[in-house]
Structures are given as structure tokens and as C-alpha cells.
Short mmCIF file of C-alpha atoms in Angstrom, two decimals:
data_model
loop_
_atom_site.label_atom_id
_atom_site.label_comp_id
_atom_site.label_asym_id
_atom_site.label_seq_id
_atom_site.Cartn_x
_atom_site.Cartn_y
_atom_site.Cartn_z
CA MET J 1 -34.65 -34.85 -16.74
CA ASN J 2 -31.08 -33.75 -16.39
CA SER J 3 -30.98 -30.67 -14.56
CA ILE J 4 -28.20 -28.02 -14.90
CA VAL J 5 -28.96 -26.61 -11.73
CA ASN J 6 -26.20 -27.79 -8.93
CA ASN J 7 -26.38 -27.35 -5.37
CA THR J 8 -29.84 -26.42 -5.25
CA VAL J 9 -30.99 -24.31 -1.92
CA GLN J 10 -32.90 -26.62 -0.29
CA LEU J 11 -36.57 -25.95 0.69
CA HIS J 12 -36.30 -22.59 -0.58
CA PRO J 13 -39.77 -20.78 -1.15
CA LEU J 14 -39.21 -20.50 -5.05
CA PHE J 15 -38.88 -23.99 -5.50
CA THR J 16 -42.11 -25.16 -3.94
CA ASN J 17 -44.04 -23.53 -6.94
CA ASP J 18 -45.23 -25.87 -9.82
CA TYR J 19 -44.00 -25.05 -13.39
CA GLY J 20 -47.75 -24.15 -14.89
CA ASP J 21 -47.99 -24.83 -18.56
CA ALA J 22 -44.47 -25.54 -18.84
CA SER J 23 -44.47 -28.59 -16.74
CA PHE J 24 -44.58 -30.82 -20.01
CA GLU J 25 -41.27 -33.20 -20.82
CA VAL J 26 -39.76 -33.19 -24.48
CA ASN J 27 -37.51 -35.40 -26.27
CA LYS J 28 -34.61 -34.82 -28.66
CA LEU J 29 -35.16 -37.44 -31.37
CA PRO J 30 -33.21 -38.13 -34.87
CA LEU J 31 -35.08 -37.32 -38.19
CA TYR J 32 -35.30 -39.84 -41.25
CA TYR J 33 -36.43 -39.57 -44.60
CA LYS J 34 -37.19 -42.24 -47.28
CA HIS J 35 -36.10 -42.94 -50.55
CA ASP J 36 -38.59 -44.69 -52.52
CA LEU J 37 -36.48 -44.70 -55.59
CA THR J 38 -33.09 -46.40 -55.01
CA PHE J 39 -30.93 -48.86 -57.23
CA ASP J 40 -32.22 -52.25 -56.04
CA GLY J 41 -35.92 -50.66 -56.13
CA THR J 42 -36.47 -51.28 -52.19
CA GLU J 43 -37.14 -48.34 -49.53
CA ARG J 44 -34.32 -46.87 -47.76
CA SER J 45 -34.35 -45.12 -44.76
CA VAL J 46 -31.67 -42.73 -44.14
CA LYS J 47 -30.63 -40.82 -40.97
CA THR J 48 -30.12 -37.02 -41.49
CA LYS J 49 -27.59 -35.28 -39.47
CA LYS J 50 -30.53 -32.87 -37.73
CA CYS J 51 -32.82 -33.86 -34.77
CA ALA J 52 -36.53 -32.87 -33.54
CA ILE J 53 -37.49 -31.62 -30.20
CA VAL J 54 -40.85 -33.74 -29.64
CA ARG J 55 -43.53 -33.27 -26.94
CA PRO J 56 -44.11 -36.87 -26.13
CA ASN J 57 -47.58 -36.24 -24.68
CA ASN J 58 -48.84 -35.38 -28.23
CA GLY J 59 -45.94 -36.06 -30.55
CA ASN J 60 -46.08 -32.20 -31.80
CA ILE J 61 -42.55 -31.25 -33.06
CA LEU J 62 -41.44 -28.04 -31.23
CA GLY J 63 -38.34 -27.30 -33.05
CA TYR J 64 -35.68 -28.42 -35.15
CA CYS J 65 -31.48 -28.43 -33.93
CA GLY J 66 -28.40 -29.90 -34.73
CA GLU J 67 -26.94 -33.33 -33.43
CA ASN J 68 -24.90 -31.30 -30.88
CA TYR J 69 -27.64 -29.32 -29.55
CA GLN J 70 -27.82 -29.35 -25.49
CA LEU J 71 -31.49 -29.25 -24.56
CA VAL J 72 -32.35 -27.50 -22.16
CA GLU J 73 -36.01 -27.72 -20.85
CA HIS J 74 -38.41 -25.03 -19.67
CA LYS J 75 -38.35 -26.71 -16.45
CA GLU J 76 -34.63 -26.46 -15.96
CA MET J 77 -34.79 -22.58 -17.31
CA ILE J 78 -37.41 -21.99 -14.52
CA ASP J 79 -35.65 -23.77 -11.97
CA ASN J 80 -32.11 -21.71 -12.88
CA GLN J 81 -33.70 -18.66 -12.75
CA ARG J 82 -34.95 -19.38 -9.23
CA GLN J 83 -31.64 -20.62 -8.43
CA ILE J 84 -29.68 -17.56 -9.79
CA ILE J 85 -32.32 -15.33 -7.66
CA ALA J 86 -32.10 -17.25 -4.24
CA ARG J 87 -28.25 -17.07 -4.37
CA SER J 88 -28.19 -13.32 -5.53
CA GLY J 89 -28.19 -11.84 -2.40
CA LEU J 90 -31.34 -9.72 -3.21
CA ASP J 91 -34.05 -9.36 -0.81
CA ILE J 92 -36.80 -11.63 -2.18
CA THR J 93 -39.32 -10.95 0.46
CA GLY J 94 -43.03 -11.72 -1.35
CA ILE J 95 -41.45 -12.29 -4.92
CA GLU J 96 -44.05 -12.57 -7.23
CA GLU J 97 -43.40 -15.63 -10.04
CA LYS J 98 -45.46 -15.96 -13.41
CA ILE J 99 -44.76 -18.56 -16.16
CA VAL J 100 -46.11 -18.03 -19.46
CA THR J 101 -45.60 -20.36 -22.94
CA ASP J 102 -47.05 -19.45 -26.51
CA ALA J 103 -49.79 -22.03 -27.83
CA SER J 104 -47.47 -25.05 -28.71
CA GLY J 105 -45.22 -24.74 -25.90
CA SER J 106 -41.94 -24.01 -27.88
CA LYS J 107 -41.63 -20.68 -26.20
CA CYS J 108 -41.60 -19.75 -22.65
CA TYR J 109 -40.97 -17.26 -20.30
CA ILE J 110 -40.97 -16.52 -16.59
CA THR J 111 -40.99 -13.11 -14.73
CA HIS J 112 -39.76 -12.61 -11.03
CA VAL J 113 -40.95 -9.22 -9.49
CA LEU J 114 -39.36 -8.24 -6.19
CA PRO J 115 -41.24 -5.70 -4.65
CA LYS J 116 -38.55 -4.99 -1.75
CA HIS J 117 -36.70 -3.31 -4.29
CA GLU J 118 -38.10 0.01 -5.19
CA ILE J 119 -37.43 2.95 -7.23
CA THR J 120 -39.91 6.08 -7.70
CA THR J 121 -40.66 7.21 -11.09
CA PRO J 122 -40.41 11.09 -12.33
CA ASP J 123 -44.44 11.24 -12.11
CA GLY J 124 -44.37 9.75 -8.31
CA ASP J 125 -45.29 6.22 -9.16
CA THR J 126 -43.35 3.37 -7.96
CA ALA J 127 -41.40 0.70 -9.88
CA HIS J 128 -40.12 -2.70 -8.82
CA LEU J 129 -36.70 -4.86 -9.58
CA SER J 130 -37.76 -7.49 -11.97
CA PHE J 131 -36.30 -10.62 -14.18
CA LEU J 132 -36.93 -11.89 -17.16
CA GLY J 133 -36.19 -15.39 -18.40
CA VAL J 134 -36.65 -16.72 -21.81
CA ASN J 135 -35.87 -20.39 -23.19
CA SER J 136 -37.24 -21.78 -26.51
CA TYR J 137 -37.16 -25.02 -28.72
CA ASP J 138 -37.61 -23.60 -32.09
CA GLY J 139 -34.14 -21.26 -31.97
CA THR J 140 -36.06 -18.02 -31.01
CA PHE J 141 -34.15 -17.45 -27.82
CA ALA J 142 -31.18 -18.67 -26.03
CA PHE J 143 -31.43 -18.89 -22.34
CA ILE J 144 -31.64 -15.24 -21.20
CA LEU J 145 -31.88 -13.52 -17.90
CA SER J 146 -32.71 -9.80 -18.29
CA VAL J 147 -33.00 -7.18 -15.52
CA GLY J 148 -36.13 -4.64 -15.62
CA ALA J 149 -38.76 -2.83 -13.66
CA ARG J 150 -42.33 -2.60 -13.52
CA GLN J 151 -44.75 0.00 -12.50
CA SER J 152 -46.93 -0.91 -9.60
CA ALA J 153 -49.71 1.75 -10.96
CA CYS J 154 -49.82 1.09 -14.67
CA MET J 155 -48.52 -2.34 -14.77
CA ASN J 156 -46.37 -1.52 -18.04
CA GLY J 157 -43.25 -3.83 -18.31
CA GLN J 158 -40.48 -0.94 -18.39
CA VAL J 159 -37.87 -1.86 -20.73
CA PHE J 160 -34.01 -0.90 -19.89
CA THR J 161 -32.51 0.88 -22.54
CA ASN J 162 -28.34 -0.33 -22.53
CA GLY J 163 -26.88 -3.38 -23.27
CA ALA J 164 -26.76 -4.15 -19.38
CA SER J 165 -30.10 -5.07 -19.45
CA THR J 166 -29.62 -8.44 -20.18
CA VAL J 167 -27.32 -9.39 -17.22
CA TYR J 168 -26.97 -13.27 -18.20
CA LYS J 169 -26.90 -15.15 -21.68
CA ALA J 170 -25.70 -18.77 -22.69
CA ARG J 171 -26.60 -20.65 -25.43
CA HIS J 172 -28.07 -24.01 -25.13
CA SER J 173 -25.22 -25.63 -23.09
CA ARG J 174 -24.56 -27.77 -19.70
CA LYS J 175 -21.87 -25.15 -18.83
CA LEU J 176 -24.09 -22.63 -17.03
CA ASN J 177 -22.44 -21.03 -13.82
CA ILE J 178 -24.95 -20.57 -11.43
CA LYS J 179 -22.78 -18.90 -8.93
CA HIS J 180 -21.15 -16.20 -11.47
CA ALA J 181 -24.80 -15.55 -12.72
CA ALA J 182 -26.23 -15.03 -9.25
CA ALA J 183 -22.95 -12.37 -8.39
CA VAL J 184 -24.13 -10.56 -11.92
CA VAL J 185 -27.61 -10.31 -11.00
CA GLY J 186 -26.59 -9.44 -7.63
CA SER J 187 -25.49 -6.27 -9.31
CA SER J 188 -29.12 -5.40 -10.93
CA VAL J 189 -29.84 -2.90 -8.14
CA LYS J 190 -27.34 -0.70 -9.63
CA ILE J 191 -28.26 -1.14 -13.26
CA LEU J 192 -31.92 -0.16 -11.80
CA GLU J 193 -30.59 2.98 -10.08
CA ASN J 194 -28.90 4.25 -13.21
CA GLU J 195 -31.98 3.72 -15.37
CA GLN J 196 -33.61 6.09 -12.54
CA HIS J 197 -31.65 8.95 -13.28
CA LEU J 198 -32.35 8.47 -17.10
CA TRP J 199 -36.03 8.36 -16.50
CA HIS J 200 -36.15 11.60 -14.80
CA GLU J 201 -33.76 12.94 -17.12
CA TRP J 202 -36.27 12.14 -20.15
CA TYR J 203 -38.91 13.84 -17.94
CA HIS J 204 -37.12 16.68 -18.09
CA THR J 205 -36.43 16.61 -21.75
CA ALA J 206 -38.98 17.63 -24.49
CA MET J 207 -40.42 15.68 -26.82
CA ASP J 208 -42.85 17.44 -29.80
CA ASN J 209 -45.73 15.66 -31.59
CA ASP J 210 -43.85 15.46 -35.26
CA LYS J 211 -40.83 13.59 -33.66
CA ALA J 212 -42.99 11.27 -31.56
CA THR J 213 -45.21 10.51 -35.04
CA ARG J 214 -42.00 9.97 -37.04
CA ILE J 215 -40.84 7.39 -34.46
CA ILE J 216 -44.10 5.89 -34.09
CA LYS J 217 -44.51 5.41 -37.91
CA ASP J 218 -41.09 3.96 -38.05
CA ILE J 219 -42.05 1.36 -35.65
CA ALA J 220 -45.53 0.17 -37.36
CA GLY J 221 -43.67 -0.28 -40.46
CA MET J 222 -44.43 2.92 -42.41
CA ASP J 223 -42.67 5.34 -44.39
CA LYS J 224 -41.80 7.96 -41.92
CA ASP J 225 -41.27 10.31 -44.31
CA LYS J 226 -44.35 10.09 -46.44
CA ILE J 227 -47.05 12.65 -46.35
CA TYR J 228 -50.18 10.87 -45.53
CA HIS J 229 -53.56 12.60 -46.64
CA SER J 230 -55.18 12.11 -43.10
CA LEU J 231 -54.58 11.08 -39.38
CA HIS J 232 -57.38 8.30 -40.35
CA GLU J 233 -55.68 6.85 -43.11
CA MET J 234 -52.42 6.52 -41.06
CA GLN J 235 -54.74 4.92 -37.97
CA ARG J 236 -55.40 2.10 -40.53
CA ASN J 237 -52.34 0.55 -39.11
CA SER J 238 -53.12 -1.17 -35.89
CA THR J 239 -49.53 -0.62 -34.32
CA PHE J 240 -49.79 3.12 -35.28
CA ASN J 241 -53.08 3.48 -34.03
CA TYR J 242 -52.41 1.84 -30.32
CA LEU J 243 -49.06 4.01 -30.17
CA PHE J 244 -50.49 7.15 -31.61
CA LEU J 245 -53.36 7.11 -29.08
CA ALA J 246 -50.82 5.94 -26.01
CA TRP J 247 -48.51 8.66 -26.50
CA HIS J 248 -51.33 11.32 -26.84
CA ARG J 249 -52.74 9.72 -23.53
CA TYR J 250 -49.41 9.69 -21.57
CA SER J 251 -48.69 13.40 -22.63
CA ARG J 252 -51.69 14.80 -21.38
CA LYS J 253 -51.04 12.91 -18.02
CA LEU J 254 -47.21 13.69 -18.17
CA GLY J 255 -46.26 16.40 -20.38
CA LYS J 256 -45.01 16.36 -24.09
CA ASN J 257 -41.39 14.61 -23.01
CA LYS J 258 -39.40 11.78 -23.32
CA TRP J 259 -40.75 10.01 -20.41
CA ALA J 260 -44.36 10.14 -21.67
CA PHE J 261 -43.15 8.81 -24.93
CA TYR J 262 -41.40 6.13 -23.21
CA ASN J 263 -44.56 5.04 -21.05
CA ALA J 264 -46.27 4.93 -24.62
CA LEU J 265 -43.83 2.32 -25.95
CA THR J 266 -43.81 0.13 -23.06
CA ASP J 267 -47.54 0.34 -22.70
CA TRP J 268 -47.97 -1.13 -26.28
CA SER J 269 -45.38 -3.55 -25.91
CA THR J 270 -47.13 -4.89 -22.49
CA HIS J 271 -50.78 -4.43 -22.89
CA SER J 272 -51.41 -4.34 -26.91
CA ASN J 273 -53.28 -7.20 -28.15
CA ALA J 274 -51.70 -9.89 -31.07
CA GLY J 275 -53.66 -7.98 -33.80
CA ARG J 276 -54.97 -10.79 -35.87
CA LYS J 277 -57.01 -13.10 -33.99
CA SER J 278 -55.14 -16.33 -35.18
CA ALA J 279 -51.92 -14.69 -33.91
CA GLN J 280 -53.64 -14.55 -30.01
CA PRO J 281 -52.41 -17.49 -28.87
CA ASN J 282 -48.75 -16.91 -29.51
CA ILE J 283 -49.05 -13.10 -27.61
CA ALA J 284 -45.91 -14.18 -25.23
CA SER J 285 -43.83 -14.47 -28.23
CA ILE J 286 -45.33 -11.49 -29.71
CA ARG J 287 -44.81 -9.37 -26.78
CA ALA J 288 -41.02 -10.41 -26.39
CA GLY J 289 -40.36 -9.53 -30.06
CA ARG J 290 -42.29 -5.80 -29.20
CA ALA J 291 -40.08 -5.52 -25.91
CA ASP J 292 -37.07 -6.13 -28.36
CA LYS J 293 -38.10 -3.70 -30.70
CA VAL J 294 -38.95 -1.15 -28.25
CA GLN J 295 -35.34 -1.55 -26.54
CA LYS J 296 -33.69 -0.72 -29.91
CA PHE J 297 -35.85 2.38 -30.45
CA LEU J 298 -35.09 3.19 -26.72
CA THR J 299 -31.25 3.37 -27.72
CA LYS J 300 -31.89 5.96 -30.11
CA LEU J 301 -34.07 8.04 -27.71
CA ALA J 302 -31.38 7.87 -25.37
CA ALA J 303 -28.67 9.23 -27.69
#
């Protein structure tokens, strides 16, 4: 493996961990197709301009790419995030690491939670600084390192609401600048403090059931302006049902405010299952997509 990590911090505790389900190798191989009908009657093999990313241990194709695509393996992405955090100057005492791949191994994400960097949420809970790194072989993700916060009581992954939540992003390239990324990540505590102010503001901003229901219908892909004949009719949509019940659960606990609604959204993106049984193996990818959807709606909520 040709790692893009340079000047690794030797013997740092982060580098003593393994790679979990992301420990496999991948190869970038050219694609071919055959012409059975040619002018001279012979079978001919013609190289195309695209390549496949293949797992040599089982032969599965994880994605397709162009000839100039710079392959970054999941293990490299993981080492990069470890290196960036190690160089950031943040207090990583007691750091927690989790690595997740989808069913095929095409997508991977890694999370780091830093318990020494903590804020208090409006309802008296605590939230810790966390980082999410994602990588894929099928074009779903660039290498992205984003900052967020995880509440310790309910374990909801808090989704930040502004563009600064993505603190580093790079396409599949050997030009990843570890020092620059570490400097940017080092400023993430300020991002966390800004979000803390917004959360407290939301705690004191009313949210009525009608507005919450309209947004939930929109997230669930339903017509938010349609008049449904009964609640039972709306609850046939599993996404609507989960969010609707979560909103009422949090609003009873925290009050009918934007903070309660925010918690309902992050509960859904973090904990709701994949729906169809066949989709369960890809829950990591599904939850990443939900977090992205939640971020878009939170931008509207903050307006």
C-alpha cells in the first residue's frame, strides 16, 4: 500500500489500532470487452478507457473509475484521519474510534470522539467533539473530514448546520496536505462553541406541531401540502412514522421548540433502521445519506 500519510507520528496510540472490516486490499484494474463479430472473424479484446476497483480476496468489483483516478484505500483514509487528529493539538486523551464499512466494503467511515472537549447542551446534557471521515470506491464520497458532536446520554450524532462542519475535503489525489488539514481541524473547537450558542437559541425558539409535521412530511418524501384523511394514513410511511413519534417524544421532554425538533432529526439519522430487510447490510451508507439530508433541513431551520 502506498500510503499518503507522510512523517507519521511514531508510536502514537492512534496508530496501534487495526482497521477492522476495512483491512482488505484493493486493486485498480483495466476493463476489457470482446467483439465476437469482427471483419476477420476472430474474437478481439479491446481495452476501454475506464477501470474497475476490485477486491482480490473475493473478486468483487467495488466501483468503476477513470484511468487518471488516484486510488485511496480505506486504510489510507483511516491513517490520514488519525494523523490529522494527532497533529491538531487537540487533547485526545481517552479518544474513541469506530470503523464501519457497508456490506461490500465499497464505502467506509471512521469516527473519533474526543471526550476531553466537551460542551453543555441546553437541556443539561453533555456533547463531545467528534470527527467523521468517509471514503468510497464507487464515487459516493470524496475524502471528507467533518466535525460534529455526540451527546453522551442519548448517543445521537449531532449534525452541524453550516458549511464549516466539513473541515477538510479532498478528491482522490496524492496531494492531501496533512499539516494544513491538522491546522484546520485544530480550529474545530471554535466551531463547536458556535454551534453551542445556536442550540441554546433553538431551545428558546418555539416550534409548533403543524410546522414540525410539514417538515417531517417533506423529509419523508410526502406532499407537505396534501391533506391526509388520518394520522394512520401518514404513518404508513416508515420515515414519517419514526420522525413523528420522535418529535412528540422529545417535545414532551424538552418542550415544543427547535432544539427538541433537532434532536428528533438526529435521532432518526443515527438510530432508525434501514427499512427494508435487504437494505440492512448497507446501513452505514444509508445513515450517511440521512445525515446529509438532515443537514440540508437544519440549514432551513437555522434561517
